[in-house]
Amino acid sequence: MDFLLECIGFPPGTDERALAELVHERGEAAPWRGPGGVHRRLPLAGGLELRLDGETDAAPLSLLPFFRVPHRLRVAVASIGTATDSPYDAVLTGVANPPPPQGELAEAEPGSFPFASWLTDARRLPSSVRPGQVLAVSSAGFALDVAYVGPNDGGDDPRVLERPRGARIRLARDPHDDPACARAARFLDGTDGAVEGCVELSARVRTLRHLTNPLTDRAVALLEVDAPGRPLQLFVSPWQLAAESLPAPRPGWRIEGAFLFQGRVAGGLPGPSSRARRVFG
């Protein structure tokens, strides 16, 4: 997915085969992946990683960006699906920032919103996760398509649902609804059906921080945007912005587009069994 690699500082035309060889050579084993095949991670900077995956030694390899988000987002589960060719990934769909238990309502910040994320540690999930169960996830969004960057008082897409704190967030499910999300679905599970793991949002940029990709010496923009409960972390391709004649994001402005979220489970799972404690300490 070269357009996702652009989000973390790899320009168009990057030799992905050479990059895969570099990750294979310098990287370390990715956590919670399969015992066979190729599953490597190469830390870049400030929580940014490059991930190399192939289910068997002979299978095609994929390179994807990853960011270790420092905080957790609560998500009430609606469904958890798996990718056809990757049993170690799962797509979580549900409601983020759900209402807390009745006794804690006084402390709650209002506002829930639909959310979806690919989880790279599907092996940690129990065999059955009940609908409504709340998981904590750490997940970042990588731009599939950016439609607007500019002042916060314009450019809002009326299709996107109104949400508190100036964020408008929805899930894109129809492949004809958003071509960028459909492209991601075909890459991830080889289908042209319902789009999973793609979030369309419109949100105010709270902060902007720059990381440096040490392999290309290019700056990588890390955006933190408003959302109910917890802010969201986003990455965008400067080459895509330039191609669409869009300015670089800045704090106080609004960004709108389709994002593929990827992350991991950070809490809400059952406690380890006695066997797991013996194996993993």
XYZ file of N, CA and C in Angstrom:
843
model
N 0.849 -1.189 0.000
C 0.000 0.000 0.000
C 0.883 1.236 0.000
N 1.433 1.577 -1.151
C 2.396 2.661 -1.199
C 1.803 3.988 -0.760
N 0.476 4.194 -0.975
C -0.126 5.459 -0.565
C -0.197 5.577 0.952
N -0.185 4.456 1.682
C -0.110 4.517 3.135
C 1.329 4.746 3.602
N 2.288 4.173 2.894
C 3.692 4.402 3.242
C 4.065 5.869 3.077
N 3.405 6.559 2.139
C 3.652 7.991 1.971
C 3.323 8.757 3.250
N 2.367 8.255 4.032
C 1.965 8.940 5.265
C 3.079 8.972 6.298
N 4.069 8.071 6.172
C 5.151 8.049 7.163
C 6.497 8.366 6.516
N 6.470 9.115 5.398
C 7.701 9.676 4.877
C 8.396 8.920 3.777
N 7.720 7.935 3.137
C 8.312 7.248 2.001
C 7.702 7.816 0.727
N 8.497 8.478 -0.110
C 7.942 9.161 -1.282
C 7.455 8.181 -2.337
N 6.593 8.646 -3.254
C 6.167 7.803 -4.374
C 7.380 7.288 -5.140
N 7.290 6.043 -5.572
C 8.407 5.457 -6.306
C 9.433 4.771 -5.433
N 9.199 4.721 -4.117
C 10.112 4.012 -3.215
C 10.218 2.546 -3.644
N 11.421 2.012 -3.633
C 11.651 0.607 -3.973
C 11.169 -0.252 -2.801
N 9.949 -0.760 -2.908
C 9.359 -1.503 -1.796
C 10.053 -2.845 -1.570
N 10.573 -3.447 -2.637
C 11.288 -4.718 -2.446
C 12.542 -4.498 -1.612
N 13.296 -3.455 -1.931
C 14.494 -3.161 -1.144
C 14.130 -2.784 0.284
N 13.021 -2.063 0.437
C 12.583 -1.679 1.769
C 12.179 -2.904 2.581
N 11.486 -3.850 1.946
C 11.102 -5.089 2.626
C 12.336 -5.867 3.072
N 13.349 -5.919 2.222
C 14.583 -6.610 2.589
C 15.253 -5.945 3.786
N 15.185 -4.614 3.827
C 15.778 -3.879 4.945
C 15.056 -4.203 6.255
N 13.712 -4.222 6.219
C 12.942 -4.548 7.417
C 13.206 -5.980 7.846
N 13.319 -6.879 6.868
C 13.590 -8.289 7.181
C 14.944 -8.439 7.862
N 15.916 -7.655 7.402
C 17.281 -7.763 7.934
C 17.444 -7.064 9.282
N 16.908 -5.846 9.399
C 17.152 -5.047 10.594
C 16.034 -5.138 11.634
N 14.877 -5.612 11.226
C 13.730 -5.599 12.120
C 13.781 -6.697 13.172
N 12.766 -6.664 14.016
C 12.609 -7.671 15.061
C 11.234 -8.314 14.905
N 11.033 -9.421 15.581
C 9.760 -10.138 15.466
C 8.605 -9.250 15.932
N 7.540 -9.202 15.127
C 6.356 -8.425 15.504
C 5.569 -9.195 16.552
N 5.049 -8.515 17.583
C 4.331 -9.213 18.652
C 2.989 -9.751 18.189
N 2.608 -10.910 18.744
C 1.285 -11.505 18.553
C 0.978 -11.864 17.105
N 2.006 -12.140 16.320
C 1.782 -12.620 14.966
C 1.982 -14.137 14.943
N 1.948 -14.733 13.755
C 2.007 -16.184 13.652
C 3.410 -16.746 13.835
N 3.507 -18.035 14.138
C 4.814 -18.659 14.329
C 5.557 -18.886 13.029
N 4.848 -18.965 11.887
C 5.478 -19.173 10.590
C 5.466 -17.914 9.759
N 5.986 -17.998 8.564
C 5.958 -16.840 7.679
C 6.939 -15.757 8.100
N 6.653 -14.547 7.658
C 7.506 -13.394 7.948
C 6.669 -12.339 8.653
N 7.036 -11.991 9.862
C 6.314 -10.978 10.639
C 7.356 -10.147 11.384
N 7.737 -9.003 10.805
C 8.804 -8.193 11.357
C 8.333 -6.762 11.549
N 8.938 -6.097 12.518
C 8.674 -4.683 12.764
C 10.000 -3.938 12.856
N 10.021 -2.737 12.265
C 11.225 -1.917 12.329
C 10.850 -0.572 12.932
N 11.241 -0.299 14.194
C 10.964 1.007 14.792
C 11.684 2.104 14.014
N 10.972 3.219 13.802
C 11.544 4.352 13.076
C 11.840 5.518 14.011
N 10.767 6.109 14.597
C 10.983 7.252 15.492
C 9.703 7.552 16.238
N 9.814 7.829 17.541
C 8.693 8.336 18.332
C 7.442 7.485 18.311
N 7.591 6.158 18.250
C 6.440 5.271 18.213
C 6.035 4.843 16.818
N 6.677 5.408 15.806
C 6.388 5.069 14.415
C 7.151 3.802 14.034
N 6.462 2.895 13.313
C 7.068 1.632 12.910
C 6.715 1.304 11.463
N 7.528 0.441 10.876
C 7.240 -0.145 9.577
C 7.076 -1.642 9.797
N 5.956 -2.201 9.308
C 5.664 -3.612 9.536
C 5.721 -4.390 8.224
N 6.364 -5.553 8.291
C 6.485 -6.452 7.147
C 5.773 -7.748 7.492
N 4.848 -8.180 6.608
C 4.051 -9.366 6.893
C 3.926 -10.267 5.683
N 4.019 -11.580 5.938
C 3.738 -12.615 4.952
C 3.401 -13.880 5.710
N 2.280 -14.508 5.391
C 1.811 -15.633 6.210
C 2.661 -16.885 6.047
N 3.334 -17.044 4.921
C 4.285 -18.137 4.724
C 5.544 -17.528 4.109
N 6.620 -18.299 4.136
C 7.878 -17.794 3.577
C 7.758 -17.507 2.091
N 6.825 -18.200 1.409
C 6.675 -18.021 -0.025
C 5.547 -17.049 -0.389
N 4.786 -16.584 0.592
C 3.641 -15.713 0.327
C 4.105 -14.299 -0.016
N 3.297 -13.564 -0.775
C 3.640 -12.156 -1.043
C 3.735 -11.382 0.264
N 4.697 -10.464 0.315
C 4.912 -9.674 1.518
C 4.205 -8.333 1.400
N 3.749 -7.819 2.530
C 3.119 -6.501 2.563
C 3.856 -5.613 3.555
N 3.951 -4.336 3.214
C 4.557 -3.328 4.084
C 3.466 -2.357 4.503
N 3.328 -2.127 5.800
C 2.315 -1.213 6.296
C 2.889 -0.341 7.409
N 2.414 0.897 7.526
C 2.842 1.750 8.638
C 2.115 1.364 9.919
N 2.724 1.693 11.037
C 2.118 1.426 12.347
C 2.602 2.512 13.301
N 1.719 2.917 14.223
C 2.101 3.912 15.223
C 1.613 3.463 16.590
N 2.494 3.493 17.561
C 2.165 3.064 18.918
C 1.559 4.248 19.678
N 0.241 4.350 19.601
C -0.487 5.443 20.252
C -0.350 5.299 21.767
N -0.002 6.370 22.479
C 0.258 6.242 23.916
C -0.980 6.120 24.783
N -2.159 6.522 24.290
C -3.337 6.426 25.142
C -4.370 5.478 24.554
N -5.411 5.199 25.339
C -6.411 4.200 24.976
C -7.726 4.854 24.586
N -8.424 4.199 23.665
C -9.763 4.607 23.259
C -10.714 3.466 23.597
N -11.772 3.760 24.354
C -12.760 2.739 24.721
C -13.714 2.513 23.549
N -13.923 1.228 23.185
C -14.801 0.876 22.073
C -15.727 -0.255 22.502
N -17.038 -0.015 22.426
C -18.018 -1.062 22.674
C -18.161 -1.884 21.399
N -17.938 -3.183 21.496
C -17.861 -4.050 20.326
C -19.230 -4.237 19.677
N -19.274 -4.039 18.359
C -20.440 -4.443 17.569
C -20.125 -5.737 16.835
N -18.934 -5.825 16.256
C -18.512 -7.045 15.569
C -16.997 -7.085 15.494
N -16.476 -8.295 15.359
C -15.049 -8.502 15.123
C -14.932 -9.501 13.979
N -14.306 -9.079 12.894
C -14.121 -9.947 11.735
C -12.655 -10.199 11.486
N -12.370 -11.203 10.651
C -10.997 -11.531 10.328
C -10.767 -11.360 8.833
N -9.515 -11.144 8.475
C -9.150 -11.002 7.070
C -8.974 -12.385 6.456
N -9.331 -12.514 5.194
C -9.266 -13.802 4.513
C -7.864 -14.389 4.538
N -6.870 -13.551 4.272
C -5.500 -14.049 4.129
C -4.613 -13.760 5.329
N -5.177 -13.254 6.413
C -4.346 -12.917 7.562
C -5.073 -13.249 8.860
N -4.894 -14.467 9.367
C -5.583 -14.874 10.589
C -5.104 -14.139 11.832
N -4.031 -13.367 11.716
C -3.494 -12.676 12.885
C -3.966 -11.226 12.960
N -4.808 -10.823 12.013
C -5.428 -9.507 12.038
C -6.922 -9.661 12.263
N -7.531 -8.663 12.867
C -8.981 -8.632 13.043
C -9.454 -7.200 12.868
N -10.657 -7.034 12.351
C -11.219 -5.695 12.220
C -12.323 -5.540 13.260
N -12.133 -4.563 14.121
C -13.080 -4.250 15.184
C -13.994 -3.128 14.721
N -15.292 -3.341 14.822
C -16.278 -2.312 14.520
C -17.152 -2.123 15.750
N -17.405 -0.874 16.103
C -18.226 -0.633 17.279
C -18.463 0.839 17.515
N -18.683 1.172 18.786
C -18.977 2.544 19.196
C -17.886 3.006 20.154
N -17.177 4.053 19.764
C -16.117 4.600 20.609
C -16.696 5.569 21.625
N -16.003 5.663 22.759
C -16.437 6.524 23.856
C -17.882 6.209 24.262
N -18.200 4.923 24.517
C -19.578 4.568 24.900
C -19.906 5.105 26.280
N -21.198 5.232 26.593
C -21.567 5.688 27.940
C -21.003 4.743 28.988
N -20.484 5.264 30.091
C -19.954 4.407 31.160
C -21.099 3.770 31.938
N -20.785 2.851 32.834
C -21.823 2.285 33.693
C -22.609 3.377 34.406
N -23.851 3.071 34.749
C -24.768 4.080 35.271
C -24.197 4.846 36.458
N -23.444 4.170 37.289
C -22.918 4.827 38.478
C -21.833 5.849 38.189
N -21.307 5.868 36.960
C -20.232 6.786 36.639
C -20.677 7.888 35.687
N -21.963 8.021 35.460
C -22.448 8.967 34.466
C -22.070 10.408 34.789
N -21.985 10.722 36.073
C -21.693 12.105 36.456
C -20.310 12.544 35.976
N -19.398 11.580 35.809
C -18.043 11.918 35.415
C -17.821 11.794 33.913
N -18.835 11.385 33.181
C -18.644 11.084 31.765
C -18.692 12.339 30.905
N -17.899 12.335 29.865
C -18.009 13.363 28.836
C -18.973 12.841 27.779
N -20.011 13.609 27.404
C -20.994 13.089 26.455
C -20.404 12.921 25.066
N -21.023 12.029 24.299
C -20.641 11.881 22.903
C -20.001 10.551 22.586
N -20.700 9.734 21.826
C -20.148 8.489 21.307
C -20.127 8.601 19.789
N -19.311 7.780 19.137
C -19.255 7.850 17.685
C -18.868 6.487 17.117
N -19.307 6.189 15.890
C -18.948 4.908 15.271
C -17.458 4.863 14.984
N -16.880 3.670 15.127
C -15.433 3.552 14.968
C -15.092 2.157 14.472
N -14.022 2.059 13.710
C -13.514 0.769 13.247
C -12.004 0.827 13.177
N -11.368 -0.283 13.481
C -9.909 -0.341 13.441
C -9.460 -1.761 13.172
N -8.412 -1.895 12.362
C -7.745 -3.179 12.227
C -6.845 -3.373 13.440
N -6.884 -4.577 14.020
C -6.075 -4.929 15.178
C -5.022 -5.933 14.754
N -3.778 -5.654 15.075
C -2.683 -6.525 14.654
C -2.407 -7.657 15.632
N -3.110 -7.642 16.770
C -2.872 -8.673 17.786
C -4.128 -9.523 17.991
N -4.719 -9.993 16.886
C -5.950 -10.785 16.972
C -5.765 -12.049 17.808
N -4.537 -12.536 17.901
C -4.293 -13.746 18.701
C -4.599 -13.531 20.179
N -4.634 -12.287 20.618
C -4.927 -12.008 22.031
C -6.422 -12.081 22.333
N -7.247 -11.980 21.304
C -8.690 -11.944 21.525
C -9.204 -13.319 21.919
N -10.135 -13.394 22.872
C -10.739 -14.682 23.201
C -11.560 -15.201 22.034
N -11.902 -16.498 22.073
C -12.634 -17.102 20.960
C -14.002 -16.469 20.754
N -14.567 -15.904 21.790
C -15.873 -15.266 21.670
C -15.856 -13.933 22.422
N -16.115 -12.866 21.704
C -16.247 -11.544 22.309
C -17.697 -11.117 22.135
N -18.371 -10.879 23.223
C -19.805 -10.594 23.148
C -20.059 -9.162 22.691
N -21.118 -8.938 21.921
C -21.486 -7.574 21.536
C -21.728 -6.708 22.766
N -21.238 -5.508 22.729
C -21.379 -4.599 23.866
C -20.190 -4.618 24.805
N -19.363 -5.670 24.736
C -18.165 -5.694 25.570
C -17.270 -4.523 25.200
N -16.705 -3.865 26.178
C -15.880 -2.689 25.926
C -14.401 -3.086 25.944
N -13.737 -2.824 24.833
C -12.297 -3.021 24.730
C -11.610 -1.664 24.721
N -10.406 -1.628 25.219
C -9.566 -0.439 25.080
C -8.583 -0.721 23.952
N -8.502 0.191 22.985
C -7.593 0.003 21.865
C -6.703 1.223 21.728
N -5.509 0.988 21.200
C -4.593 2.068 20.830
C -4.461 2.004 19.319
N -4.966 3.017 18.624
C -5.064 2.934 17.175
C -4.840 4.301 16.542
N -4.146 4.313 15.398
C -3.898 5.545 14.651
C -4.451 5.407 13.244
N -4.840 6.544 12.643
C -5.427 6.543 11.315
C -4.441 7.017 10.258
N -4.433 6.323 9.123
C -3.561 6.674 7.996
C -4.444 7.037 6.805
N -4.161 8.158 6.185
C -5.053 8.721 5.182
C -5.126 7.863 3.926
N -6.354 7.499 3.557
C -6.620 6.904 2.259
C -6.943 7.990 1.241
N -7.633 9.016 1.719
C -8.023 10.113 0.835
C -8.336 11.323 1.703
N -7.831 12.480 1.340
C -8.116 13.727 2.059
C -8.909 14.634 1.128
N -10.083 15.078 1.605
C -10.971 15.889 0.774
C -10.861 17.378 1.071
N -10.468 17.730 2.299
C -10.441 19.146 2.676
C -9.423 19.361 3.779
N -8.632 20.416 3.645
C -7.785 20.937 4.717
C -7.903 22.452 4.647
N -8.302 23.064 5.740
C -8.447 24.510 5.704
C -9.096 25.052 6.952
N -9.525 26.296 6.921
C -10.136 26.915 8.092
C -11.292 26.082 8.641
N -11.475 26.177 9.930
C -12.460 25.341 10.612
C -13.895 25.734 10.298
N -14.117 26.848 9.619
C -15.481 27.313 9.367
C -15.973 26.964 7.970
N -15.274 26.059 7.255
C -15.722 25.737 5.907
C -15.347 24.336 5.509
N -15.906 23.875 4.390
C -15.527 22.600 3.820
C -16.197 21.386 4.407
N -17.158 21.562 5.332
C -17.753 20.408 5.975
C -18.614 19.611 4.994
N -18.474 18.317 5.024
C -19.236 17.423 4.173
C -20.573 17.132 4.843
N -21.709 17.453 4.229
C -22.998 17.250 4.890
C -23.348 15.786 5.093
N -22.659 14.863 4.404
C -22.968 13.444 4.597
C -22.487 12.927 5.951
N -21.498 13.601 6.525
C -20.880 13.104 7.748
C -21.695 13.533 8.954
N -21.887 12.611 9.877
C -22.766 12.864 11.012
C -22.181 13.906 11.947
N -23.052 14.749 12.496
C -22.643 15.777 13.455
C -22.324 15.117 14.790
N -21.214 15.504 15.385
C -20.789 14.944 16.667
C -20.294 16.058 17.580
N -20.228 15.784 18.902
C -19.738 16.802 19.828
C -18.288 17.194 19.549
N -17.906 18.333 20.061
C -16.542 18.869 19.989
C -16.096 19.089 18.548
N -17.051 19.343 17.677
C -16.674 19.708 16.324
C -16.255 18.572 15.430
N -16.334 17.314 15.907
C -15.929 16.181 15.083
C -17.154 15.557 14.428
N -17.027 15.213 13.166
C -18.074 14.497 12.445
C -17.460 13.199 11.949
N -17.997 12.081 12.398
C -17.353 10.788 12.162
C -18.401 9.766 11.743
N -18.080 8.962 10.738
C -18.956 7.866 10.339
C -18.107 6.745 9.754
N -18.715 5.578 9.551
C -18.048 4.462 8.911
C -18.478 4.401 7.459
N -17.536 4.157 6.566
C -17.846 3.992 5.148
C -17.914 2.500 4.858
N -19.077 2.019 4.432
C -19.273 0.589 4.224
C -19.510 0.220 2.763
N -20.050 1.126 1.990
C -20.368 0.838 0.597
C -19.154 1.133 -0.269
N -18.619 0.135 -1.018
C -17.444 0.401 -1.838
C -17.664 1.493 -2.865
N -18.924 1.756 -3.233
C -19.200 2.837 -4.176
C -19.291 4.185 -3.449
N -19.334 4.134 -2.122
C -19.477 5.349 -1.326
C -18.163 6.103 -1.228
N -17.076 5.358 -1.173
C -15.765 5.989 -1.073
C -14.731 5.106 -1.768
N -14.289 5.468 -2.960
C -13.330 4.638 -3.703
C -12.055 4.352 -2.924
N -11.607 5.307 -2.108
C -10.376 5.080 -1.341
C -10.562 3.954 -0.343
N -11.717 3.899 0.316
C -11.984 2.817 1.265
C -12.121 1.488 0.539
N -12.736 1.502 -0.635
C -12.867 0.275 -1.416
C -11.492 -0.259 -1.808
N -10.575 0.647 -2.153
C -9.215 0.243 -2.510
C -8.546 -0.435 -1.313
N -8.753 0.088 -0.124
C -8.172 -0.518 1.073
C -8.760 -1.896 1.327
N -10.071 -2.044 1.136
C -10.717 -3.329 1.373
C -10.179 -4.397 0.422
N -9.980 -4.041 -0.835
C -9.459 -5.011 -1.794
C -8.046 -5.438 -1.413
N -7.260 -4.488 -0.904
C -5.887 -4.816 -0.521
C -5.869 -5.724 0.711
N -6.721 -5.428 1.686
C -6.649 -6.113 2.963
C -7.288 -7.503 2.940
N -8.428 -7.663 2.240
C -9.050 -8.985 2.255
C -9.461 -9.496 0.881
N -9.080 -8.773 -0.178
C -9.296 -9.272 -1.521
C -10.728 -9.268 -1.994
N -11.614 -8.518 -1.356
C -13.021 -8.512 -1.730
C -13.432 -7.139 -2.226
N -14.602 -7.132 -2.860
C -15.218 -5.876 -3.273
C -16.505 -5.654 -2.492
N -16.639 -6.328 -1.355
C -17.874 -6.235 -0.573
C -17.861 -5.047 0.368
N -18.498 -5.242 1.545
C -18.594 -4.161 2.513
C -17.203 -3.711 2.951
N -17.037 -2.415 3.051
C -15.756 -1.848 3.458
C -15.652 -1.906 4.979
N -14.614 -2.521 5.479
C -14.421 -2.624 6.919
C -13.159 -1.872 7.310
N -13.186 -1.296 8.484
C -11.992 -0.647 9.004
C -11.694 0.694 8.398
N -12.670 1.292 7.722
C -12.452 2.589 7.106
C -13.360 3.615 7.781
N -12.764 4.692 8.259
C -13.492 5.725 8.983
C -13.422 7.027 8.197
N -14.564 7.625 7.965
C -14.607 8.932 7.310
C -14.865 9.970 8.397
N -14.018 10.971 8.464
C -14.165 11.939 9.548
C -13.893 13.358 9.071
N -14.393 14.280 9.854
C -14.132 15.705 9.693
C -13.883 16.230 11.090
N -12.691 16.749 11.347
C -12.344 17.110 12.722
C -11.347 18.260 12.751
N -11.369 18.980 13.868
C -10.457 20.100 14.072
C -9.101 19.581 14.526
N -8.042 20.101 13.940
C -6.682 19.735 14.327
C -6.337 20.433 15.633
N -6.026 19.649 16.649
C -5.660 20.216 17.952
C -4.180 20.565 17.998
N -3.348 19.586 17.651
C -1.901 19.801 17.695
C -1.258 19.162 16.469
N -0.071 19.637 16.165
C 0.712 19.105 15.059
C 2.137 18.892 15.556
N 2.635 17.679 15.394
C 3.997 17.356 15.814
C 4.714 16.696 14.644
N 5.991 16.961 14.496
C 6.749 16.379 13.401
C 7.738 15.334 13.920
N 7.682 14.153 13.317
C 8.676 13.112 13.535
C 9.569 13.073 12.297
N 10.681 12.385 12.386
C 11.575 12.259 11.242
C 11.757 10.790 10.895
N 11.478 10.444 9.649
C 11.736 9.091 9.162
C 13.240 8.962 8.935
N 13.940 8.143 9.730
C 15.402 8.087 9.620
C 15.887 7.422 8.343
N 15.001 6.687 7.658
C 15.408 6.017 6.424
C 15.374 6.955 5.224
N 14.562 8.008 5.305
C 14.453 8.953 4.189
C 14.805 10.383 4.586
N 14.971 10.620 5.907
C 15.242 11.963 6.438
C 14.110 12.946 6.128
N 12.910 12.438 5.929
C 11.764 13.301 5.651
C 10.918 13.475 6.910
N 10.334 14.680 7.036
C 9.462 14.962 8.176
C 8.129 14.238 8.000
N 7.609 13.727 9.102
C 6.319 13.037 9.131
C 5.408 13.812 10.071
N 4.274 14.282 9.559
C 3.345 15.069 10.366
C 2.415 14.147 11.151
N 2.408 14.308 12.469
C 1.496 13.591 13.353
C 0.422 14.571 13.814
N -0.814 14.354 13.379
C -1.928 15.228 13.735
C -2.704 14.628 14.891
N -3.044 15.447 15.850
C -3.982 15.059 16.897
C -5.244 15.877 16.679
N -6.379 15.187 16.476
C -7.617 15.878 16.132
C -8.677 15.625 17.191
N -9.619 16.563 17.278
C -10.698 16.466 18.250
C -11.609 15.289 17.978
N -12.021 14.626 19.055
C -13.057 13.603 19.014
C -13.607 13.485 20.427
N -14.850 13.051 20.595
C -15.386 12.888 21.949
C -14.548 11.911 22.764
N -14.338 12.234 24.013
C -13.610 11.336 24.903
C -12.111 11.463 24.791
N -11.548 11.026 23.691
C -10.108 11.060 23.473
C -9.826 11.623 22.090
N -8.755 12.388 21.920
C -8.372 12.820 20.576
C -7.888 11.633 19.751
N -7.899 11.781 18.440
C -7.424 10.749 17.530
C -6.115 11.194 16.883
N -5.239 10.222 16.595
C -3.965 10.498 15.941
C -4.053 10.108 14.467
N -3.648 11.023 13.577
C -3.757 10.808 12.146
C -2.427 11.105 11.447
N -2.218 10.407 10.327
C -1.076 10.665 9.452
C -1.589 10.874 8.035
N -1.007 11.829 7.325
C -1.432 12.119 5.951
C -0.203 12.162 5.039
N -0.439 11.936 3.754
C 0.635 11.976 2.770
C 0.801 13.394 2.238
N 1.982 13.998 2.381
C 2.181 15.341 1.812
C 2.112 15.319 0.288
N 2.444 14.188 -0.323
C 2.379 14.088 -1.782
C 0.918 14.058 -2.259
N 0.052 13.405 -1.490
C -1.365 13.421 -1.834
C -1.933 14.825 -1.693
N -1.565 15.516 -0.625
C -2.041 16.884 -0.436
C -1.600 17.766 -1.591
N -0.355 17.624 -2.003
C 0.156 18.442 -3.110
C -0.581 18.119 -4.407
N -0.859 16.834 -4.638
C -1.551 16.439 -5.858
C -2.961 16.995 -5.914
N -3.579 17.166 -4.735
C -4.940 17.695 -4.660
C -4.969 19.204 -4.422
N -3.787 19.831 -4.466
C -3.662 21.277 -4.229
C -4.230 21.673 -2.865
N -3.978 20.849 -1.857
C -4.419 21.111 -0.500
C -3.237 21.602 0.336
N -3.477 22.543 1.238
C -2.386 23.034 2.087
C -2.030 22.029 3.172
N -0.885 22.216 3.783
C -0.494 21.379 4.916
C -1.380 21.702 6.108
N -1.807 20.693 6.875
C -2.651 20.954 8.050
C -1.919 21.823 9.070
N -2.716 22.544 9.855
C -2.152 23.343 10.934
C -3.136 23.350 12.100
N -2.661 23.559 13.334
C -3.557 23.583 14.482
C -4.668 24.623 14.318
N -5.886 24.237 14.684
C -7.038 25.113 14.568
C -7.800 24.938 13.268
N -7.151 24.369 12.256
C -7.824 24.095 10.998
C -8.608 22.784 11.092
N -9.371 22.512 10.045
C -10.150 21.280 9.953
C -9.572 20.401 8.853
N -9.621 19.081 9.091
C -9.238 18.119 8.071
C -10.388 17.142 7.869
N -10.660 16.795 6.616
C -11.724 15.853 6.287
C -11.185 14.815 5.324
N -11.563 13.566 5.550
C -11.123 12.522 4.639
C -11.446 11.139 5.153
N -10.934 10.138 4.442
C -11.121 8.732 4.796
C -9.798 8.185 5.331
N -9.881 7.487 6.459
C -8.675 7.000 7.131
C -8.822 5.522 7.484
N -7.729 4.806 7.320
C -7.651 3.415 7.740
C -6.964 3.391 9.100
N -7.677 2.934 10.124
C -7.108 2.876 11.471
C -6.495 1.496 11.698
N -5.306 1.502 12.314
C -4.612 0.274 12.679
C -4.088 0.423 14.094
N -4.159 -0.662 14.852
C -3.672 -0.571 16.214
C -3.657 -1.921 16.906
N -3.823 -1.878 18.214
C -3.750 -3.085 19.034
C -4.715 -2.981 20.194
N -4.986 -4.114 20.829
C -5.819 -4.138 22.025
C -4.975 -3.703 23.212
N -5.481 -2.739 23.972
C -4.713 -2.218 25.110
C -5.392 -2.509 26.446
N -6.551 -3.150 26.427
C -7.237 -3.454 27.677
C -8.632 -3.990 27.408
N -9.283 -4.460 28.484
C -10.634 -4.977 28.368
C -10.712 -6.460 28.107
N -9.552 -7.131 28.021
C -9.536 -8.575 27.802
C -9.611 -9.310 29.145
N -10.105 -10.567 29.122
C -10.095 -11.354 30.357
C -8.682 -11.520 30.875
N -8.547 -11.722 32.177
C -7.236 -11.941 32.768
C -6.602 -13.211 32.239
N -5.263 -13.308 32.257
C -4.585 -14.495 31.728
C -4.917 -15.739 32.534
N -5.006 -16.855 31.846
C -5.236 -18.126 32.523
C -3.978 -18.537 33.275
N -4.119 -19.547 34.114
C -2.948 -20.013 34.857
C -1.898 -20.535 33.901
N -2.339 -21.188 32.787
C -1.387 -21.677 31.815
C -0.648 -20.521 31.155
N -1.366 -19.456 30.806
C -0.740 -18.302 30.170
C 0.263 -17.657 31.100
N -0.079 -17.595 32.380
C 0.867 -17.005 33.345
C 2.145 -17.812 33.419
N 2.017 -19.156 33.303
C 3.220 -19.989 33.348
C 4.077 -19.774 32.096
N 3.395 -19.609 30.931
C 4.114 -19.476 29.674
C 4.739 -18.115 29.508
N 3.928 -17.045 29.815
C 4.388 -15.692 29.539
C 4.863 -14.949 30.790
N 4.756 -15.578 31.947
C 5.216 -14.897 33.148
C 4.227 -13.922 33.657
